[in-house]
Amino acid sequence: MNRKSAELDTPVRNFSVQLSSTPRGARLARLLAVEQLRSWGVPLDPGRQIVAELAVNAATHGKVRGRDFRLTLYVVGDILRVEVTDTRSERLPQPEVPAPDAESGRGLLLVGALADRWGVAEGRFPRKTVWAELRVEAPQPVRSRSGAAGAFSQGT
């Protein structure tokens, strides 16, 4: 039997990287996300802020000595999905209103304000994934240095 395979009208772009659960790893997550979004022709904000907040949370609250966290980005059509997976599944994030003079504790409130929707998915023990989705302008082809339109790069 000869079957035609279904083809997607919309390309799916994805990028995934494992990083150390440290402030340096969180910073690197933000920098790598910026470069990936730029290469896909996707606006940087608010995706950049969402990655920064989720990565800092993973490096701070999801940290387990000797274990890393994973940043994954997907773009399907005009939806950007940011996922940050850590190995602290017993500590599910909960947005709380901090004291007015608190210097931290607003990260998930910011994610909730910037994202169209967000949540937590419990994975295979001991993992959990905090994700956020937002509508972005449809990715635009990135121009090469010569000025010619280039193809989208596919992340790993």
CSV table of N, CA and C in Angstrom, one decimal, residues 15-146:
chain,number,residue,atom,x,y,z
A,15,PHE,N,15.3,24.0,19.5
A,15,PHE,CA,16.6,24.1,20.0
A,15,PHE,C,16.6,23.6,21.4
A,16,SER,N,17.6,22.8,21.8
A,16,SER,CA,17.7,22.3,23.1
A,16,SER,C,19.1,22.2,23.6
A,17,VAL,N,19.4,22.6,24.8
A,17,VAL,CA,20.7,22.6,25.3
A,17,VAL,C,20.7,22.3,26.8
A,18,GLN,N,21.6,21.5,27.3
A,18,GLN,CA,21.7,21.2,28.7
A,18,GLN,C,22.8,22.1,29.3
A,19,LEU,N,22.5,22.7,30.5
A,19,LEU,CA,23.3,23.7,31.1
A,19,LEU,C,23.5,23.4,32.6
A,20,SER,N,24.6,23.9,33.2
A,20,SER,CA,24.8,23.7,34.6
A,20,SER,C,23.8,24.6,35.4
A,21,SER,N,23.4,24.0,36.5
A,21,SER,CA,22.5,24.7,37.4
A,21,SER,C,23.2,25.7,38.3
A,22,THR,N,23.7,26.7,37.6
A,22,THR,CA,24.5,27.8,38.3
A,22,THR,C,24.0,29.1,37.7
A,23,PRO,N,24.4,30.2,38.3
A,23,PRO,CA,24.1,31.5,37.7
A,23,PRO,C,24.7,31.7,36.3
A,24,ARG,N,25.9,31.1,36.2
A,24,ARG,CA,26.5,31.2,34.8
A,24,ARG,C,25.7,30.4,33.8
A,25,GLY,N,25.2,29.2,34.2
A,25,GLY,CA,24.3,28.4,33.3
A,25,GLY,C,23.0,29.2,32.9
A,26,ALA,N,22.4,29.9,33.9
A,26,ALA,CA,21.2,30.6,33.7
A,26,ALA,C,21.5,31.8,32.7
A,27,ARG,N,22.6,32.4,32.9
A,27,ARG,CA,23.0,33.5,32.0
A,27,ARG,C,23.3,33.0,30.6
A,28,LEU,N,23.9,31.9,30.5
A,28,LEU,CA,24.2,31.3,29.2
A,28,LEU,C,22.9,30.9,28.5
A,29,ALA,N,21.9,30.4,29.2
A,29,ALA,CA,20.6,30.0,28.7
A,29,ALA,C,20.0,31.2,28.0
A,30,ARG,N,20.1,32.4,28.6
A,30,ARG,CA,19.5,33.6,28.1
A,30,ARG,C,20.2,34.0,26.8
A,31,LEU,N,21.6,34.0,26.9
A,31,LEU,CA,22.4,34.4,25.7
A,31,LEU,C,22.2,33.4,24.5
A,32,LEU,N,22.1,32.1,24.8
A,32,LEU,CA,21.9,31.2,23.7
A,32,LEU,C,20.5,31.3,23.1
A,33,ALA,N,19.5,31.6,24.0
A,33,ALA,CA,18.1,31.8,23.5
A,33,ALA,C,18.1,33.0,22.6
A,34,VAL,N,18.7,34.1,23.0
A,34,VAL,CA,18.7,35.3,22.2
A,34,VAL,C,19.3,35.0,20.8
A,35,GLU,N,20.4,34.3,20.7
A,35,GLU,CA,21.0,34.0,19.4
A,35,GLU,C,20.1,33.1,18.6
A,36,GLN,N,19.5,32.1,19.2
A,36,GLN,CA,18.6,31.2,18.5
A,36,GLN,C,17.4,31.9,17.9
A,37,LEU,N,16.8,32.7,18.8
A,37,LEU,CA,15.6,33.5,18.3
A,37,LEU,C,16.0,34.4,17.2
A,38,ARG,N,17.1,35.1,17.3
A,38,ARG,CA,17.6,36.0,16.3
A,38,ARG,C,17.8,35.2,15.0
A,39,SER,N,18.4,34.0,15.0
A,39,SER,CA,18.7,33.2,13.8
A,39,SER,C,17.4,32.8,13.2
A,40,TRP,N,16.3,32.6,14.0
A,40,TRP,CA,15.0,32.2,13.4
A,40,TRP,C,14.2,33.4,12.9
A,41,GLY,N,14.7,34.6,13.2
A,41,GLY,CA,13.9,35.8,12.8
A,41,GLY,C,12.7,36.0,13.7
A,42,VAL,N,12.8,35.6,14.9
A,42,VAL,CA,11.7,35.8,15.9
A,42,VAL,C,12.0,36.9,16.8
A,43,PRO,N,11.1,37.8,17.1
A,43,PRO,CA,11.4,38.9,18.0
A,43,PRO,C,12.0,38.4,19.3
A,44,LEU,N,12.9,39.2,19.8
A,44,LEU,CA,13.6,38.7,21.0
A,44,LEU,C,12.8,38.8,22.3
A,45,ASP,N,12.0,39.9,22.4
A,45,ASP,CA,11.2,40.1,23.6
A,45,ASP,C,9.7,39.8,23.3
A,46,PRO,N,9.0,39.2,24.3
A,46,PRO,CA,9.4,39.0,25.6
A,46,PRO,C,10.0,37.6,25.9
A,47,GLY,N,10.3,36.8,24.8
A,47,GLY,CA,10.9,35.5,25.0
A,47,GLY,C,12.2,35.5,25.8
A,48,ARG,N,13.0,36.5,25.6
A,48,ARG,CA,14.3,36.7,26.3
A,48,ARG,C,14.0,36.8,27.8
A,49,GLN,N,13.1,37.6,28.2
A,49,GLN,CA,12.8,37.7,29.6
A,49,GLN,C,12.2,36.4,30.2
A,50,ILE,N,11.4,35.7,29.5
A,50,ILE,CA,10.8,34.5,30.0
A,50,ILE,C,11.9,33.4,30.2
A,51,VAL,N,12.8,33.3,29.2
A,51,VAL,CA,13.9,32.4,29.3
A,51,VAL,C,14.8,32.8,30.6
A,52,ALA,N,15.1,34.0,30.7
A,52,ALA,CA,15.9,34.5,31.8
A,52,ALA,C,15.3,34.1,33.2
A,53,GLU,N,14.0,34.4,33.3
A,53,GLU,CA,13.3,34.1,34.6
A,53,GLU,C,13.2,32.6,34.9
A,54,LEU,N,12.9,31.8,33.9
A,54,LEU,CA,12.7,30.3,34.1
A,54,LEU,C,14.1,29.7,34.3
A,55,ALA,N,15.1,30.2,33.6
A,55,ALA,CA,16.5,29.6,33.8
A,55,ALA,C,17.0,30.0,35.2
A,56,VAL,N,16.8,31.2,35.7
A,56,VAL,CA,17.3,31.6,37.0
A,56,VAL,C,16.5,30.7,38.1
A,57,ASN,N,15.2,30.5,37.9
A,57,ASN,CA,14.5,29.6,38.8
A,57,ASN,C,15.0,28.2,38.8
A,58,ALA,N,15.4,27.7,37.7
A,58,ALA,CA,15.9,26.3,37.6
A,58,ALA,C,17.3,26.3,38.3
A,59,ALA,N,18.1,27.3,38.1
A,59,ALA,CA,19.4,27.3,38.7
A,59,ALA,C,19.4,27.6,40.2
A,60,THR,N,18.3,28.2,40.7
A,60,THR,CA,18.2,28.6,42.1
A,60,THR,C,17.3,27.6,42.9
A,61,HIS,N,16.1,27.4,42.5
A,61,HIS,CA,15.1,26.6,43.2
A,61,HIS,C,15.1,25.2,42.7
A,62,GLY,N,15.5,24.9,41.5
A,62,GLY,CA,15.5,23.5,41.0
A,62,GLY,C,16.8,22.9,41.0
A,63,LYS,N,17.8,23.5,41.7
A,63,LYS,CA,19.2,23.0,41.7
A,63,LYS,C,19.3,21.8,42.6
A,64,VAL,N,20.0,20.8,42.0
A,64,VAL,CA,20.4,19.6,42.8
A,64,VAL,C,21.8,19.4,42.4
A,65,ARG,N,22.7,19.3,43.4
A,65,ARG,CA,24.1,19.2,43.2
A,65,ARG,C,24.4,18.1,42.2
A,66,GLY,N,25.3,18.5,41.2
A,66,GLY,CA,25.7,17.5,40.2
A,66,GLY,C,24.7,17.3,39.1
A,67,ARG,N,23.6,18.0,39.1
A,67,ARG,CA,22.6,17.8,38.0
A,67,ARG,C,22.4,19.1,37.3
A,68,ASP,N,22.1,19.0,36.0
A,68,ASP,CA,22.0,20.2,35.1
A,68,ASP,C,20.5,20.5,34.9
A,69,PHE,N,20.2,21.6,34.2
A,69,PHE,CA,18.9,21.8,33.7
A,69,PHE,C,18.9,21.9,32.2
A,70,ARG,N,17.8,21.8,31.5
A,70,ARG,CA,17.7,21.8,30.1
A,70,ARG,C,16.8,22.9,29.6
A,71,LEU,N,17.2,23.7,28.7
A,71,LEU,CA,16.4,24.7,28.0
A,71,LEU,C,16.0,24.2,26.7
A,72,THR,N,14.8,24.3,26.3
A,72,THR,CA,14.3,23.9,25.0
A,72,THR,C,13.4,25.0,24.5
A,73,LEU,N,13.6,25.3,23.2
A,73,LEU,CA,12.7,26.3,22.6
A,73,LEU,C,12.1,25.7,21.3
A,74,TYR,N,10.8,26.0,21.1
A,74,TYR,CA,10.1,25.5,19.9
A,74,TYR,C,9.4,26.7,19.3
A,75,VAL,N,9.4,26.8,18.0
A,75,VAL,CA,8.5,27.7,17.3
A,75,VAL,C,7.7,26.9,16.3
A,76,VAL,N,6.4,27.0,16.5
A,76,VAL,CA,5.5,26.3,15.5
A,76,VAL,C,4.5,27.4,15.1
A,77,GLY,N,4.6,27.7,13.8
A,77,GLY,CA,3.8,28.8,13.3
A,77,GLY,C,4.1,30.1,14.0
A,78,ASP,N,3.2,30.7,14.7
A,78,ASP,CA,3.4,32.0,15.5
A,78,ASP,C,3.5,31.8,17.0
A,79,ILE,N,3.7,30.5,17.4
A,79,ILE,CA,3.8,30.2,18.9
A,79,ILE,C,5.2,29.9,19.2
A,80,LEU,N,5.8,30.6,20.2
A,80,LEU,CA,7.1,30.3,20.8
A,80,LEU,C,6.8,29.6,22.1
A,81,ARG,N,7.4,28.4,22.3
A,81,ARG,CA,7.2,27.7,23.6
A,81,ARG,C,8.6,27.6,24.2
A,82,VAL,N,8.7,28.0,25.4
A,82,VAL,CA,10.0,27.9,26.2
A,82,VAL,C,9.8,26.9,27.2
A,83,GLU,N,10.7,25.9,27.3
A,83,GLU,CA,10.6,24.9,28.4
A,83,GLU,C,12.0,24.9,29.1
A,84,VAL,N,11.9,24.8,30.4
A,84,VAL,CA,13.1,24.6,31.3
A,84,VAL,C,12.8,23.4,32.2
A,85,THR,N,13.6,22.4,32.1
A,85,THR,CA,13.5,21.2,32.8
A,85,THR,C,14.6,21.1,33.9
A,86,ASP,N,14.2,20.8,35.1
A,86,ASP,CA,15.2,20.6,36.1
A,86,ASP,C,14.9,19.3,36.9
A,87,THR,N,15.7,18.9,37.8
A,87,THR,CA,15.6,17.6,38.5
A,87,THR,C,15.1,17.8,40.0
A,88,ARG,N,14.2,18.7,40.2
A,88,ARG,CA,13.7,19.0,41.5
A,88,ARG,C,12.2,18.9,41.5
A,89,SER,N,11.7,17.7,41.2
A,89,SER,CA,10.2,17.6,40.9
A,89,SER,C,9.4,17.7,42.2
A,90,GLU,N,10.0,17.6,43.4
A,90,GLU,CA,9.3,17.8,44.6
A,90,GLU,C,9.0,19.3,44.9
A,91,ARG,N,9.6,20.2,44.2
A,91,ARG,CA,9.4,21.6,44.4
A,91,ARG,C,8.8,22.2,43.2
A,92,LEU,N,7.4,22.2,43.2
A,92,LEU,CA,6.7,22.7,42.0
A,92,LEU,C,6.6,24.2,42.2
A,93,PRO,N,6.8,25.0,41.2
A,93,PRO,CA,6.7,26.5,41.3
A,93,PRO,C,5.3,26.9,41.6
A,94,GLN,N,5.2,27.9,42.4
A,94,GLN,CA,3.9,28.6,42.7
A,94,GLN,C,4.2,30.1,42.7
A,95,PRO,N,3.5,30.8,41.9
A,95,PRO,CA,3.6,32.3,42.0
A,95,PRO,C,3.1,32.8,43.3
A,96,GLU,N,3.8,33.7,44.0
A,96,GLU,CA,3.4,34.3,45.2
A,96,GLU,C,3.7,35.8,45.1
A,97,VAL,N,2.9,36.5,45.8
A,97,VAL,CA,3.1,38.0,45.8
A,97,VAL,C,4.1,38.2,46.9
A,98,PRO,N,5.3,38.7,46.6
A,98,PRO,CA,6.3,39.0,47.6
A,98,PRO,C,6.0,40.3,48.3
A,99,ALA,N,6.7,40.5,49.4
A,99,ALA,CA,6.6,41.7,50.2
A,99,ALA,C,7.0,42.9,49.3
A,100,PRO,N,6.5,44.1,49.5
A,100,PRO,CA,6.9,45.2,48.6
A,100,PRO,C,8.3,45.5,48.6
A,101,ASP,N,9.0,45.2,49.7
A,101,ASP,CA,10.4,45.5,49.8
A,101,ASP,C,11.3,44.3,49.5
A,102,ALA,N,10.7,43.2,49.1
A,102,ALA,CA,11.5,42.0,48.8
A,102,ALA,C,12.3,42.2,47.5
A,103,GLU,N,13.5,41.7,47.5
A,103,GLU,CA,14.4,41.9,46.3
A,103,GLU,C,14.3,40.8,45.3
A,104,SER,N,13.5,39.8,45.6
A,104,SER,CA,13.3,38.7,44.6
A,104,SER,C,11.8,38.1,44.8
A,105,GLY,N,11.5,37.1,44.1
A,105,GLY,CA,10.2,36.5,44.2
A,105,GLY,C,9.1,36.9,43.2
A,106,ARG,N,9.5,37.6,42.2
A,106,ARG,CA,8.6,38.1,41.2
A,106,ARG,C,8.7,37.4,39.9
A,107,GLY,N,9.6,36.4,39.7
A,107,GLY,CA,9.9,35.8,38.5
A,107,GLY,C,8.6,35.2,37.8
A,108,LEU,N,7.9,34.4,38.5
A,108,LEU,CA,6.7,33.7,37.9
A,108,LEU,C,5.6,34.7,37.7
A,109,LEU,N,5.5,35.7,38.5
A,109,LEU,CA,4.5,36.8,38.2
A,109,LEU,C,4.8,37.5,36.9
A,110,LEU,N,6.1,37.7,36.6
A,110,LEU,CA,6.6,38.3,35.4
A,110,LEU,C,6.3,37.3,34.2
A,111,VAL,N,6.6,36.0,34.4
A,111,VAL,CA,6.3,35.1,33.3
A,111,VAL,C,4.8,35.0,33.0
A,112,GLY,N,4.0,35.0,34.1
A,112,GLY,CA,2.5,35.0,33.9
A,112,GLY,C,2.0,36.3,33.2
A,113,ALA,N,2.7,37.4,33.4
A,113,ALA,CA,2.3,38.6,32.7
A,113,ALA,C,2.7,38.7,31.3
A,114,LEU,N,3.9,38.1,31.0
A,114,LEU,CA,4.4,38.2,29.6
A,114,LEU,C,3.9,37.0,28.7
A,115,ALA,N,3.7,35.9,29.2
A,115,ALA,CA,3.3,34.7,28.4
A,115,ALA,C,1.8,34.7,28.2
A,116,ASP,N,1.3,34.1,27.1
A,116,ASP,CA,-0.1,33.9,26.9
A,116,ASP,C,-0.6,32.8,27.8
A,117,ARG,N,0.3,31.8,28.1
A,117,ARG,CA,-0.1,30.8,29.1
A,117,ARG,C,1.2,30.1,29.5
A,118,TRP,N,1.2,29.5,30.7
A,118,TRP,CA,2.3,28.8,31.3
A,118,TRP,C,1.9,27.8,32.2
A,119,GLY,N,2.8,26.8,32.6
A,119,GLY,CA,2.4,25.8,33.5
A,119,GLY,C,3.6,24.9,33.8
A,120,VAL,N,3.3,23.8,34.5
A,120,VAL,CA,4.3,22.9,35.0
A,120,VAL,C,3.9,21.5,34.5
A,121,ALA,N,4.8,20.8,34.0
A,121,ALA,CA,4.5,19.4,33.6
A,121,ALA,C,5.5,18.5,34.4
A,122,GLU,N,4.9,17.6,35.2
A,122,GLU,CA,5.8,16.6,35.9
A,122,GLU,C,6.2,15.6,34.9
A,123,GLY,N,7.5,15.3,34.9
A,123,GLY,CA,8.1,14.3,34.0
A,123,GLY,C,8.5,13.1,34.8
A,124,ARG,N,9.2,12.3,34.1
A,124,ARG,CA,9.8,11.0,34.7
A,124,ARG,C,10.6,11.4,35.9
A,125,PHE,N,10.4,10.8,37.0
A,125,PHE,CA,11.1,11.2,38.3
A,125,PHE,C,12.6,11.3,38.0
A,126,PRO,N,13.3,12.3,38.4
A,126,PRO,CA,12.9,13.4,39.3
A,126,PRO,C,12.7,14.7,38.5
A,127,ARG,N,12.2,14.6,37.3
A,127,ARG,CA,12.1,15.8,36.5
A,127,ARG,C,10.8,16.6,36.5
A,128,LYS,N,10.9,17.9,36.3
A,128,LYS,CA,9.7,18.7,36.1
A,128,LYS,C,10.1,19.7,35.0
A,129,THR,N,9.1,20.1,34.2
A,129,THR,CA,9.3,21.1,33.2
A,129,THR,C,8.4,22.3,33.4
A,130,VAL,N,9.0,23.5,33.5
A,130,VAL,CA,8.2,24.7,33.6
A,130,VAL,C,8.2,25.2,32.2
A,131,TRP,N,7.0,25.5,31.6
A,131,TRP,CA,6.9,26.0,30.3
A,131,TRP,C,6.1,27.2,30.2
A,132,ALA,N,6.3,28.0,29.1
A,132,ALA,CA,5.5,29.2,28.8
A,132,ALA,C,5.4,29.3,27.3
A,133,GLU,N,4.2,29.7,26.9
A,133,GLU,CA,3.9,29.9,25.4
A,133,GLU,C,3.5,31.3,25.2
A,134,LEU,N,4.0,31.9,24.0
A,134,LEU,CA,3.5,33.2,23.7
A,134,LEU,C,3.4,33.3,22.2
A,135,ARG,N,2.5,34.1,21.7
A,135,ARG,CA,2.4,34.4,20.3
A,135,ARG,C,3.4,35.4,19.9
A,136,VAL,N,4.1,35.1,18.8
A,136,VAL,CA,5.1,36.0,18.2
A,136,VAL,C,4.8,36.2,16.8
A,137,GLU,N,5.4,37.2,16.2
A,137,GLU,CA,5.3,37.4,14.8
A,137,GLU,C,5.8,36.2,14.1
A,138,ALA,N,5.2,35.8,13.0
A,138,ALA,CA,5.8,34.7,12.2
A,138,ALA,C,7.2,34.9,11.9
A,139,PRO,N,8.0,33.9,12.1
A,139,PRO,CA,9.5,34.0,11.8
A,139,PRO,C,9.7,34.5,10.4
A,140,GLN,N,10.7,35.4,10.3
A,140,GLN,CA,11.1,36.0,9.0
A,140,GLN,C,12.5,35.4,8.6
A,141,PRO,N,12.7,35.2,7.3
A,141,PRO,CA,14.0,34.8,6.9
A,141,PRO,C,15.1,35.7,7.3
A,142,VAL,N,16.2,35.2,7.7
A,142,VAL,CA,17.3,36.0,8.2
A,142,VAL,C,18.1,36.3,7.0
A,143,ARG,N,18.5,37.6,6.8
A,143,ARG,CA,19.3,38.0,5.6
A,143,ARG,C,20.8,37.7,5.9
A,144,SER,N,21.4,37.1,4.9
A,144,SER,CA,22.9,36.9,5.0
A,144,SER,C,23.6,38.2,4.9
A,145,ARG,N,24.9,38.2,5.2
A,145,ARG,CA,25.7,39.4,5.1
A,145,ARG,C,25.7,40.1,3.8
A,146,SER,N,25.5,39.2,2.7
A,146,SER,CA,25.5,39.8,1.4
A,146,SER,C,24.1,40.4,1.0
